Coordinates of C-alpha atoms in Angstrom, one line a residue:
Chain A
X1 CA 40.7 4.0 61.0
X2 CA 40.1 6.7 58.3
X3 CA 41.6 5.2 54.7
X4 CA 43.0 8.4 52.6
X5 CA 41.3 9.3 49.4
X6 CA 43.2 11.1 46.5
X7 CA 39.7 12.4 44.0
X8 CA 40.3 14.9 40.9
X9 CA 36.9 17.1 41.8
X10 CA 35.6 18.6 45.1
X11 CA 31.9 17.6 44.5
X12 CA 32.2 14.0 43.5
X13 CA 28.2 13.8 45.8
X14 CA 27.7 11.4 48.6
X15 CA 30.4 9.7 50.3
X16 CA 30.2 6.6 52.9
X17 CA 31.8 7.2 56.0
X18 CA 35.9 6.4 56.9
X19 CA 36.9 7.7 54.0
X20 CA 39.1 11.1 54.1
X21 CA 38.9 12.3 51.0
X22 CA 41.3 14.6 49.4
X23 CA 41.8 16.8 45.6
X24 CA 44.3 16.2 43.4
X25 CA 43.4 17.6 40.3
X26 CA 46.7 16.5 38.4
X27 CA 47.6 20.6 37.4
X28 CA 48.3 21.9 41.1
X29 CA 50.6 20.2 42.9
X30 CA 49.5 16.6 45.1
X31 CA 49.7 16.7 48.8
X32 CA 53.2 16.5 49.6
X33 CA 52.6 13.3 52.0
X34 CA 51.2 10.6 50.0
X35 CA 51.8 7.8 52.6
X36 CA 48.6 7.1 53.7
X37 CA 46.9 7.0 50.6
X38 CA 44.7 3.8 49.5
X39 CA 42.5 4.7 47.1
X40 CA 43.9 7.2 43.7
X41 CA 41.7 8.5 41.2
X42 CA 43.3 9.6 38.5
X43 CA 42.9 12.6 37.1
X44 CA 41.8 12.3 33.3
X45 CA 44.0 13.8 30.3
X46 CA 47.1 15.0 32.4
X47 CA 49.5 13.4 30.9
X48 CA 52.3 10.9 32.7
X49 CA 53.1 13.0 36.2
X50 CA 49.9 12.2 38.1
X51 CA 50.6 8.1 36.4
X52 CA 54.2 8.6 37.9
X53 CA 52.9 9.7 41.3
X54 CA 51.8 6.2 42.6
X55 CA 55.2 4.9 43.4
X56 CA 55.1 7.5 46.3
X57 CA 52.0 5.5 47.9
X58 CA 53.1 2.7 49.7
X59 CA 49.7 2.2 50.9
X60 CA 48.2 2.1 47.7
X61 CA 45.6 -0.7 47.5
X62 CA 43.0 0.6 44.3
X63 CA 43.6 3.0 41.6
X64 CA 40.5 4.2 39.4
X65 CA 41.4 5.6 36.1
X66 CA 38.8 7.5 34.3
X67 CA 40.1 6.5 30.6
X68 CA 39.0 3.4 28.9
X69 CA 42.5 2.4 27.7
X70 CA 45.0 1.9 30.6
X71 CA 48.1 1.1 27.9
X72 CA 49.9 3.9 29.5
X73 CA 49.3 3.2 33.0
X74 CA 50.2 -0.6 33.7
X75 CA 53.8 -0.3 33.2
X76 CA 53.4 2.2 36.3
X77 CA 51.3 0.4 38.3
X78 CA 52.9 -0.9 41.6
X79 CA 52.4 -4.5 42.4
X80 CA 49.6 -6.1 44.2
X81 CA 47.2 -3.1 43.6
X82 CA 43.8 -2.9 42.2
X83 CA 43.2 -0.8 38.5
X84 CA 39.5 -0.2 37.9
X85 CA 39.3 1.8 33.8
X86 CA 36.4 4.3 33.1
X87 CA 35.2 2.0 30.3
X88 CA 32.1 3.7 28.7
X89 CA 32.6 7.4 30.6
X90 CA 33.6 9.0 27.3
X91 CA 31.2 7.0 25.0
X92 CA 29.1 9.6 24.1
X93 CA 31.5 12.6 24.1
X94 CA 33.3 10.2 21.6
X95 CA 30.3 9.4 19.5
X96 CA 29.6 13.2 19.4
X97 CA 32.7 14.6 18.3
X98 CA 32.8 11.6 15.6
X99 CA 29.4 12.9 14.4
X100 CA 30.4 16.5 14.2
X101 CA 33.5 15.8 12.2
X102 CA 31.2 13.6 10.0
X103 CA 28.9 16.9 9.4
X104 CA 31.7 19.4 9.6
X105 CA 32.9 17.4 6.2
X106 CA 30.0 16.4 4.2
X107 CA 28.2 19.4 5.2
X108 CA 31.7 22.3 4.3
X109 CA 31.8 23.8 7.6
X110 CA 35.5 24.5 7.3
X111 CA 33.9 26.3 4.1
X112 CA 31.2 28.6 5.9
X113 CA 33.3 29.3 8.8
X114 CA 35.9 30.8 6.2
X115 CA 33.5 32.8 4.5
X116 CA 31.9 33.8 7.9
X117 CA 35.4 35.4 8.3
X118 CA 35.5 37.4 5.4
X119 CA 31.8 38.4 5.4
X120 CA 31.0 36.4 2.1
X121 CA 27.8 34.7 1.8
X122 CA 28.4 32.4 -0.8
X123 CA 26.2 29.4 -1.6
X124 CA 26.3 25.9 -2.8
X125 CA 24.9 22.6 -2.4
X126 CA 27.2 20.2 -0.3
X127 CA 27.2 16.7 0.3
X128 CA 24.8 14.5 3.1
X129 CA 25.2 12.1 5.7
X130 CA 21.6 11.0 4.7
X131 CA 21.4 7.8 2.4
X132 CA 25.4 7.8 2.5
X133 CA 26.9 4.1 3.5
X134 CA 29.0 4.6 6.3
X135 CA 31.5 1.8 7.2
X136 CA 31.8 1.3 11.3
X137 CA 34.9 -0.2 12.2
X138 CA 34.8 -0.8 16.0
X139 CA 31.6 -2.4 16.9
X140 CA 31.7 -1.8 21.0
X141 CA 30.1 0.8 23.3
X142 CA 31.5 3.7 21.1
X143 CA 30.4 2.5 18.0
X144 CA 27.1 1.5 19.1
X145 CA 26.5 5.3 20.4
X146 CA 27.8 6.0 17.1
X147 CA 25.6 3.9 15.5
X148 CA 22.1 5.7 16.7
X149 CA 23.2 9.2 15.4
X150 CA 23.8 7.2 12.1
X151 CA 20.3 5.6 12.0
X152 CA 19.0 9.2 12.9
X153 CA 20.9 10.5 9.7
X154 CA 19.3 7.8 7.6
X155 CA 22.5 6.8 7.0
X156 CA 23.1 3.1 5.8
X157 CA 25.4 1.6 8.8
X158 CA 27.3 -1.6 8.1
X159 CA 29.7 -3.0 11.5
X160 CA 32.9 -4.3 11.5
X161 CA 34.5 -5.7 14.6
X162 CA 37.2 -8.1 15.3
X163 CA 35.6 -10.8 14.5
X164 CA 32.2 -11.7 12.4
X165 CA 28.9 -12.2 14.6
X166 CA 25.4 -12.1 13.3
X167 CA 25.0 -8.5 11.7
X168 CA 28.6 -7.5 12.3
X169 CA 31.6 -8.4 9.6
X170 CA 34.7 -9.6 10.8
X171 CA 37.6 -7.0 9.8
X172 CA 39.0 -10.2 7.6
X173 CA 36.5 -9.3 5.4
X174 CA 37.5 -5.9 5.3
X175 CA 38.9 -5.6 1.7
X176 CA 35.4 -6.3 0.3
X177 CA 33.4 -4.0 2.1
X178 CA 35.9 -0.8 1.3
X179 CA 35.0 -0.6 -2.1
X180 CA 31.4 0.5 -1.4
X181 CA 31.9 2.6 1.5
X182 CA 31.0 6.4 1.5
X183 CA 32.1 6.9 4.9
X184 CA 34.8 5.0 7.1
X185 CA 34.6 5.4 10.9
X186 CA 37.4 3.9 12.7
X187 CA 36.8 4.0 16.6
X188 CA 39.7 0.8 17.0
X189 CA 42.0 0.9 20.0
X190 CA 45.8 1.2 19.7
X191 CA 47.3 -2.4 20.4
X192 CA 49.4 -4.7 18.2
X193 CA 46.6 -6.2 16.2
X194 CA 45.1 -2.9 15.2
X195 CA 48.5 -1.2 14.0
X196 CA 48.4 0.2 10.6
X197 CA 45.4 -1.6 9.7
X198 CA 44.2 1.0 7.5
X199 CA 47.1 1.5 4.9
X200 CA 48.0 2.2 1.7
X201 CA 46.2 -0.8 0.6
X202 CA 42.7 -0.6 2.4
X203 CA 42.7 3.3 1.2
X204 CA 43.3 2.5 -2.1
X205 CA 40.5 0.2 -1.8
X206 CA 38.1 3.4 -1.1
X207 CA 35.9 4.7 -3.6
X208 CA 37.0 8.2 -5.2
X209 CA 35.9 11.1 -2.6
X210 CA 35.3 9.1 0.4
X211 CA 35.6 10.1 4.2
X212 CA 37.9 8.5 6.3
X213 CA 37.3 9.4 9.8
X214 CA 39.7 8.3 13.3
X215 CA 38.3 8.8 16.6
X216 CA 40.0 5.6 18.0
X217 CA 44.4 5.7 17.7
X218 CA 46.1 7.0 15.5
X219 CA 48.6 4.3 15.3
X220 CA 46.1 2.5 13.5
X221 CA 46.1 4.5 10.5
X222 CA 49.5 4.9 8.2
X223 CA 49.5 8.4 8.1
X224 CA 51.7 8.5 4.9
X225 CA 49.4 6.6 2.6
X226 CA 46.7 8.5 4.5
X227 CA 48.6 11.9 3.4
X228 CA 49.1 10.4 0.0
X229 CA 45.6 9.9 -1.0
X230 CA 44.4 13.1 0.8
X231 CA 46.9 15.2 -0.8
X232 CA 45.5 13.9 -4.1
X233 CA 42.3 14.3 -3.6
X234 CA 41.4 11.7 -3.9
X235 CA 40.3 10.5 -0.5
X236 CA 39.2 13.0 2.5
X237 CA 39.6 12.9 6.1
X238 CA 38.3 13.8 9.4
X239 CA 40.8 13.1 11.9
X240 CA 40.5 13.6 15.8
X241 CA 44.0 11.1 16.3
X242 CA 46.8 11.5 14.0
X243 CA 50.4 9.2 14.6
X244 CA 52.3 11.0 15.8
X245 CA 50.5 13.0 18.5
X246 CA 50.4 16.2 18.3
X247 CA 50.8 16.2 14.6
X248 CA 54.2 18.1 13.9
X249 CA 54.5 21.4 12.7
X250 CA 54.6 21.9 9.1
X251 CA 53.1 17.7 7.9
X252 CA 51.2 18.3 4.9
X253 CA 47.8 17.1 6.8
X254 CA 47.5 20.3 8.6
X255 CA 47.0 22.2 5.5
X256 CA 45.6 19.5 2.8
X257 CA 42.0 20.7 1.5
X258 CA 39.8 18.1 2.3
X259 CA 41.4 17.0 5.8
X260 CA 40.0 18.1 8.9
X261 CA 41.6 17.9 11.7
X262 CA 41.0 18.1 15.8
X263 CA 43.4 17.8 18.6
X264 CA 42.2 14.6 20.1
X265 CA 39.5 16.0 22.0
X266 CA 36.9 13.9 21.4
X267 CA 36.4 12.2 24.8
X268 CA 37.5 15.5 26.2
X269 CA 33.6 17.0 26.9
X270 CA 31.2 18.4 29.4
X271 CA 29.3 14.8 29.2
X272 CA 32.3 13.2 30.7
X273 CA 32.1 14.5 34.0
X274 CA 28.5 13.6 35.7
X275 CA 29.1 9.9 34.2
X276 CA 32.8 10.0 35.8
X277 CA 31.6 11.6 39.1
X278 CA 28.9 8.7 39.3
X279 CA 31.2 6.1 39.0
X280 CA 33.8 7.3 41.4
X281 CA 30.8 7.8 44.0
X282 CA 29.8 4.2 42.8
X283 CA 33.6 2.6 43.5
X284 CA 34.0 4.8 46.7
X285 CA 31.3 2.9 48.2
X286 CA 32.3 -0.5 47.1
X287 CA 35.8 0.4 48.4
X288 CA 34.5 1.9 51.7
X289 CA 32.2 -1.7 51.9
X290 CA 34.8 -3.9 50.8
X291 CA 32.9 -4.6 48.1
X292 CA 35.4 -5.6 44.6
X293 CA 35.2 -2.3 42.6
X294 CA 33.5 -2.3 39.0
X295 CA 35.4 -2.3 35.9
X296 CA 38.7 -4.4 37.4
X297 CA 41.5 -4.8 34.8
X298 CA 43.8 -6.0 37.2
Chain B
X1 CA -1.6 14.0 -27.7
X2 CA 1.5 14.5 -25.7
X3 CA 1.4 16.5 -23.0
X4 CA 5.0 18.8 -22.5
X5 CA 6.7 18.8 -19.0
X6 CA 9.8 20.7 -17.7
X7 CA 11.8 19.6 -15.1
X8 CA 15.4 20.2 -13.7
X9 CA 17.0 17.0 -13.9
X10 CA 17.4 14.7 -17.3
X11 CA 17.5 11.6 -14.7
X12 CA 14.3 11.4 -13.2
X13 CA 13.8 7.6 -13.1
X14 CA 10.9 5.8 -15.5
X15 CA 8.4 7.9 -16.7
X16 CA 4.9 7.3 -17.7
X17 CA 4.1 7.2 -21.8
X18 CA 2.2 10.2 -23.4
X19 CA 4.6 12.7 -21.7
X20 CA 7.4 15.3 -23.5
X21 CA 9.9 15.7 -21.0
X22 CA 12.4 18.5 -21.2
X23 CA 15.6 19.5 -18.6
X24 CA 15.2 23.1 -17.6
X25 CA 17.6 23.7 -14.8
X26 CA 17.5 27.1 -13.7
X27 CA 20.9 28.1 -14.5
X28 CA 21.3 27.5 -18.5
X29 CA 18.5 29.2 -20.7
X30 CA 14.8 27.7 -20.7
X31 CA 13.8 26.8 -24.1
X32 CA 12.8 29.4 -26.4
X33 CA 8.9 28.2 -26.7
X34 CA 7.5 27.5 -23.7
X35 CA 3.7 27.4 -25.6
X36 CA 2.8 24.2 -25.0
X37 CA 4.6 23.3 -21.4
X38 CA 1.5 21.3 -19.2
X39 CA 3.6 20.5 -15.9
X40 CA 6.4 22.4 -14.6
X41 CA 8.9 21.5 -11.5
X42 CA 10.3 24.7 -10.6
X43 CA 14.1 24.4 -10.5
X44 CA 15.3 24.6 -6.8
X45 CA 16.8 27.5 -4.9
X46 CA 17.3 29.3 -8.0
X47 CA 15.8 32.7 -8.0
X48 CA 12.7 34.4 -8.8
X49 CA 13.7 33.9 -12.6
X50 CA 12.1 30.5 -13.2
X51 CA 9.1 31.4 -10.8
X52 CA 8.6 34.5 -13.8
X53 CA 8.7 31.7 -16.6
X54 CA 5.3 31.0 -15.5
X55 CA 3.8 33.9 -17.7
X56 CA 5.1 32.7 -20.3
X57 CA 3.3 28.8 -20.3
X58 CA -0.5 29.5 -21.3
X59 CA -0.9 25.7 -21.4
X60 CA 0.6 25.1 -17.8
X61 CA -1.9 23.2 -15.6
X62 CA 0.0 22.1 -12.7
X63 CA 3.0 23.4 -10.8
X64 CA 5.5 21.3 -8.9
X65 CA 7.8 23.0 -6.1
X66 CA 10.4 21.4 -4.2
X67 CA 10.7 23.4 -1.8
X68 CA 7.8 23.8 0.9
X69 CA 7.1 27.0 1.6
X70 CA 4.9 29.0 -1.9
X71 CA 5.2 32.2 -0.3
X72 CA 7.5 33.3 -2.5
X73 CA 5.7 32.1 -5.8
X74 CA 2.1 32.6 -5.5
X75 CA 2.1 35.7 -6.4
X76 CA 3.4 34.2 -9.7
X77 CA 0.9 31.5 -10.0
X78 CA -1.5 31.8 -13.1
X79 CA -5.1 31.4 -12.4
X80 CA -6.3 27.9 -12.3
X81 CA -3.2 26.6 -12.1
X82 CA -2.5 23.1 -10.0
X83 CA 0.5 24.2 -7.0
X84 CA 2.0 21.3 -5.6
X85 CA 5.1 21.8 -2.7
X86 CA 7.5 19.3 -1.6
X87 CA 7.2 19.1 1.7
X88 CA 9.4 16.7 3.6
X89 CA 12.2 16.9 0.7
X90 CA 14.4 19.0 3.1
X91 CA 13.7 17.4 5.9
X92 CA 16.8 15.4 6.9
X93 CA 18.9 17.8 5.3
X94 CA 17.8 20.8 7.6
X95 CA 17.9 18.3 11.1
X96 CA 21.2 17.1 9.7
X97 CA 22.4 20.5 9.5
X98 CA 20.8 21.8 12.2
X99 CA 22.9 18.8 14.4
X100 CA 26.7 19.9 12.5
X101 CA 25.3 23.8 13.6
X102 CA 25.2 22.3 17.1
X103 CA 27.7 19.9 17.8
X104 CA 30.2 22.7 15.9
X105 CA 29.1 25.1 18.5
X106 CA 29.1 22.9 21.7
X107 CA 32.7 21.0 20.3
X108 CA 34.4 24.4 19.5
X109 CA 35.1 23.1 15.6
X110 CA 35.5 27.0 14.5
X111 CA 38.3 26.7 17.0
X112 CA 40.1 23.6 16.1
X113 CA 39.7 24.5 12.3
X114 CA 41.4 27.8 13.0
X115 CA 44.5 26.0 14.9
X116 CA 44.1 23.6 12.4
X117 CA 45.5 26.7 9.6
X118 CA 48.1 27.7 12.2
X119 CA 49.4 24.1 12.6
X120 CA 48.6 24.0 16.7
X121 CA 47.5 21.0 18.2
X122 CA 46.7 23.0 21.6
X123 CA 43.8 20.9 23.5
X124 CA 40.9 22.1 26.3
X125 CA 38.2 20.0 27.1
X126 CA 34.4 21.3 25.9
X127 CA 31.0 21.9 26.0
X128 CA 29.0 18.6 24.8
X129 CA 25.2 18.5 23.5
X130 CA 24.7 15.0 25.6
X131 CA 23.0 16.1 29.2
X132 CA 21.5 19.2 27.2
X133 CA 18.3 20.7 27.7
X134 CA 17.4 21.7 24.1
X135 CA 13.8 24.0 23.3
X136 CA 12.8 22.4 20.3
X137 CA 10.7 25.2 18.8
X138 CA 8.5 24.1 15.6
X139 CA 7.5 20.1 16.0
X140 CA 6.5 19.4 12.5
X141 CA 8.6 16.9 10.5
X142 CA 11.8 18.6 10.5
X143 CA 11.3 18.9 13.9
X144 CA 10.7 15.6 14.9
X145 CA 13.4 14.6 12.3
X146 CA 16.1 17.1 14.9
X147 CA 14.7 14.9 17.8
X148 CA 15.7 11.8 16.6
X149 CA 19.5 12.7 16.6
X150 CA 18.8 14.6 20.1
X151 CA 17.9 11.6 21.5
X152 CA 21.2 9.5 19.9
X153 CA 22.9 12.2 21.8
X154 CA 21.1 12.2 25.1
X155 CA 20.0 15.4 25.2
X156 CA 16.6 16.1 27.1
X157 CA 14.0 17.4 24.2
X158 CA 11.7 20.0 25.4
X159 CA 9.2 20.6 22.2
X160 CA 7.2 23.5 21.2
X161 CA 4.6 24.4 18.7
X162 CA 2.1 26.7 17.6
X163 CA -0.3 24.9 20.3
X164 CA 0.3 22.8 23.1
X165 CA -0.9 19.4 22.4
X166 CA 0.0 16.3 24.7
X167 CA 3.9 15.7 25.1
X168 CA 4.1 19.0 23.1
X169 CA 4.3 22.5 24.8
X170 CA 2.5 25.7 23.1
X171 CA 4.9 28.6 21.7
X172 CA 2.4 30.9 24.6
X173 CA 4.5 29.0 27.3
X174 CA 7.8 30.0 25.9
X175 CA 8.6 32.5 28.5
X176 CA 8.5 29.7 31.2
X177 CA 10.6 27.5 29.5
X178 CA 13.2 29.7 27.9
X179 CA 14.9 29.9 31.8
X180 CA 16.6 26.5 32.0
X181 CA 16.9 25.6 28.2
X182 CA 20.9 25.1 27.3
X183 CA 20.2 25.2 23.6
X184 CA 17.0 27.0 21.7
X185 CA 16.6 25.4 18.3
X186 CA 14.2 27.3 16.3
X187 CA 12.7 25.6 13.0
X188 CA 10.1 28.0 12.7
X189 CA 9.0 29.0 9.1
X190 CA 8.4 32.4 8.3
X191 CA 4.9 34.0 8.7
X192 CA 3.1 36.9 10.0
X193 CA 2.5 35.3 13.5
X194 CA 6.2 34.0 13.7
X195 CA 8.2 37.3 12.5
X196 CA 9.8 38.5 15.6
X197 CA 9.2 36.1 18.2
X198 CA 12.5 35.7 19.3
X199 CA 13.4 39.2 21.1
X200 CA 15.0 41.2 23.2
X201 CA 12.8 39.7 25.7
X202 CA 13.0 36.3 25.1
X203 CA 16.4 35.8 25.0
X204 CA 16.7 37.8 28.1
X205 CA 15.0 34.6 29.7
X206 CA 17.9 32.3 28.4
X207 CA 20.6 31.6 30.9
X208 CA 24.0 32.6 30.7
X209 CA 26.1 30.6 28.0
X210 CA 23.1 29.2 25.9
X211 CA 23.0 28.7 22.7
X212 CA 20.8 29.9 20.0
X213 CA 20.3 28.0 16.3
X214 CA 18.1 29.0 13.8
X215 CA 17.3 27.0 10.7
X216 CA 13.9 28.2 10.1
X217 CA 13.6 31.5 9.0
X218 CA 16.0 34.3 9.9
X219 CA 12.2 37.1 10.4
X220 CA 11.5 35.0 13.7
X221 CA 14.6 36.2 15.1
X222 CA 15.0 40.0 16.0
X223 CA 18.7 40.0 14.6
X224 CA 19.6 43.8 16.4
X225 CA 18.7 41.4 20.1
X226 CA 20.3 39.3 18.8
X227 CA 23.6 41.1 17.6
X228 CA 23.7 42.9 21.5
X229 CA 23.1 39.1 23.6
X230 CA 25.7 37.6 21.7
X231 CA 28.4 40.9 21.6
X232 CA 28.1 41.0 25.0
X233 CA 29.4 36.8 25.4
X234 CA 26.3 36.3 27.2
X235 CA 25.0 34.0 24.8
X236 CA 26.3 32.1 21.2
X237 CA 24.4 31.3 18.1
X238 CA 24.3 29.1 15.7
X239 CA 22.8 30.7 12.0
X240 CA 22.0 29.4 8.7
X241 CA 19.5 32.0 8.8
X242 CA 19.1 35.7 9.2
X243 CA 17.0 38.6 9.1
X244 CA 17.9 40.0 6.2
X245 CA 20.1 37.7 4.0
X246 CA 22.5 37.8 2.7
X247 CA 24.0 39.5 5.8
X248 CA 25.6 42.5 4.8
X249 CA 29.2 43.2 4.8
X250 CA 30.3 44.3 7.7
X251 CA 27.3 43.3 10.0
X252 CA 28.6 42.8 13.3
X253 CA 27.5 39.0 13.7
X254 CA 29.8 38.2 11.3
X255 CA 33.1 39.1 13.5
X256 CA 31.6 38.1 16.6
X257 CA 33.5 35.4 18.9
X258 CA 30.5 32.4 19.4
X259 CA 28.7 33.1 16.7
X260 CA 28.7 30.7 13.4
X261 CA 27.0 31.3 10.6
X262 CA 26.2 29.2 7.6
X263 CA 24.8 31.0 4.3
X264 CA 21.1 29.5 4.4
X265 CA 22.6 26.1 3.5
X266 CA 20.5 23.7 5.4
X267 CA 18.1 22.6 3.0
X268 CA 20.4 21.9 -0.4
X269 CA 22.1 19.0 0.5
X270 CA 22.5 15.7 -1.5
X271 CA 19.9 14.1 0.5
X272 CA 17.4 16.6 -1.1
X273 CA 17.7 14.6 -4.7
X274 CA 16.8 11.1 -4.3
X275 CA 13.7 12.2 -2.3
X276 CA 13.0 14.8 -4.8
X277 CA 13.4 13.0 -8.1
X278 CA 11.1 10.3 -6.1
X279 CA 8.6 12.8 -5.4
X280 CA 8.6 14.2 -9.4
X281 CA 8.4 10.9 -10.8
X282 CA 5.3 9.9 -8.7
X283 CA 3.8 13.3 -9.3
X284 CA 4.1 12.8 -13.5
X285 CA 2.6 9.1 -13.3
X286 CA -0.2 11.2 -11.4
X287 CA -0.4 13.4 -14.2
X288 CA -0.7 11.3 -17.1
X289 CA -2.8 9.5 -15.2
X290 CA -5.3 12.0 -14.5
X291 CA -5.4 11.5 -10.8
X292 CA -5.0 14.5 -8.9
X293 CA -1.3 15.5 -7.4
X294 CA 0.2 14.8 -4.0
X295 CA 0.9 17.8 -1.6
X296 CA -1.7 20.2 -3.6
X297 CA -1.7 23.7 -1.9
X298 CA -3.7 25.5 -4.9

């Protein structure tokens, strides 16, 4: 008795035995018979069709998605089957891309990379990360990875998560730590509690010139008030999630001096895959063992 | 008695009694009698013109840079004149910008900041720096300052200086290393024994795809090797400097797809002040005190 395997990668390294493992990579097309198919992986950052495809697995007992946030993939999720997230697979690449959007501002790349193009060699002095105070909101795995780059800049790091532990502020006592804040980080989730929690309000509450970086949802940011006090320039921004998604042609953000602006690719790097390939490894042998998988949500 | 000193900033914290300061930054005119002018601090990064002032103080005992290489003034010193550098000012700045050269590079920022102007959120996953294999080359403290945010990021660290020492690999085992570095970030200050040592030959020994940053000093780079490896999309770079600078108009590098280049930014960032207004204040309570300076090279 062989149990059927849906992977998105060839290698993914050792595999127990009585497994038949097959690739579906979520851009070619899936094997056209799915009935015999117990264990999915998901493929990561291919948007609803591969999500869609487990209603046509009846034998569907465990499905392994390689995101942290499975928001999008419950509602699809037939009854009675197992969901294992990728919680902590894109930590780093996150952290990373929220570091080099840090840089990119304080340090003018979209500056020199201009000039570069017209062959100008221009010089000033810019702004640091160094001695800045840089305001973490979103105090798990991300912002912890986050964290160490910011102790390596010298940077002055002060945590806010939901709620107030020992060295970590509560996000109640958000107005009074805006104020002094150089830098604001936002690595927060999308759900109901986090929805628009940086608004006209909490920007206004920034000090003249600060950074306001989003590398969690964009729903948590109004992007009106966040246009507002860009456009001003009063405020600046380094944005890897914008709501909506993708940002629509022709909104003032894309071209407001000051704002930079990626296409939510920040979990979306070459650190990803080793760190997703060990865990599926990791969950086929539990699976193959009978073992309960890591990382259950349901 | 009151001994006259010039420095570049009016703000330079609490000052010792018995001193004349004066604000000469560099920019706006020095003042018209520089007779009687004890201790200077060289304004930074601004041209042999203030360097040349020198002649012109016969009463000038001691000399404070803050920068910290003297090659370039001296040639300018008067005889029996006190030359103390600043060493360790541009530190962090340098690592910091030595990490936004990288992470732009390995996250494709001249990319996204180039869709950004057209208004395209089009998305493609990237290189990362975590899982790297980065040649550190030049271990001093900006080199040790670049390791501390390689190691936030996970990359493996392989160092090199001028001699292997333990944990530390010598520059005359370069050509051993160079085959399986990702990333070769050179630090190296310019000198007799470092002009040139990154040539045709050695980056012939990098692999395909890696990526070259220099924030040391563009002579240890042989810019016509390094023009051809990078036309050819065998390798990127990464380049605050070059060899010579500014690079002319023109000059391939600047059109070439993987390479960035910043205009010898690295050091003059705002986290050069505190740490050099420190530095000055220190070095004046020395003075007046008759102790001898910090950092003395002459």
């Amino acid at each position: 008795m062989t149990a059927r395997v849906l992977v998105p990668w060839a290698d993914v390294g050792e595999l127990p035995a009585g497994l038949r493992v097959e690739v579906y990579d979520g851009v070619s097309a899936p094997p056209a018979d799915l009935s015999g198919v117990e264990f999915y992986v998901l493929p990561y950052d291919r948007g609803i069709e591969p999500v869609r495809l487990m209603s046509r697995m009846p034998a569907l007992r465990a499905v392994q998605t390689l995101s942290a946030g499975v928001d999008t993939i419950l509602p699809f999720l037939p009854a009675g089957v197992s969901l294992a997230n990728g919680q902590g697979l894109h930590d780093l690449s996150v952290a990373e891309h929220a570091l080099a959007l840090v840089l990119a501002a304080q340090r003018d790349l979209p500056r020199w990379f201009r000039q570069q193009g017209e062959g100008s060699w221009a010089r000033e002095h810019t702004r640091s990360l160094a001695d800045s105070r840089v305001l973490l909101l979103g105090y798990g795995s991300i912002g912890r990875a986050i964290e160490r780059f910011l102790h390596a800049a010298e940077a002055t790091v002060v945590p806010v998560a939901r709620r107030a532990r020992p060295g970590v502020h509560g996000v109640d006592e958000l107005a009074a730590l805006l104020p002094s804040a150089d830098i604001l980080i936002s690595v927060l989730p999308g759900s109901e509690s986090t929805r628009g929690l940086i608004g006209t309000r909490e920007l206004a509450l920034l000090p003249d010139d600060a950074l306001v970086v989003n590398v969690g949802r964009g729903s948590t940011m109004d992007t009106a008030a966040l246009t507002t006090e860009t456009r001003t320039g009063r405020l600046r921004a380094a944005l890897d999630v914008v709501d909506p998604e993708p940002l629509p042609a022709g909104h003032p953000l894309w071209t407001t001096p000051g704002v930079v602006i990626t296409p939510h690719v920040a979990g979306g790097s070459a650190s990803f895959y080793p760190r997703a390939k060990k865990l599926v490894a990791a969950q086929l042998h539990r699976f193959a063992a009978g073992e309960p998988l890591a990382h259950l949500v349901t």
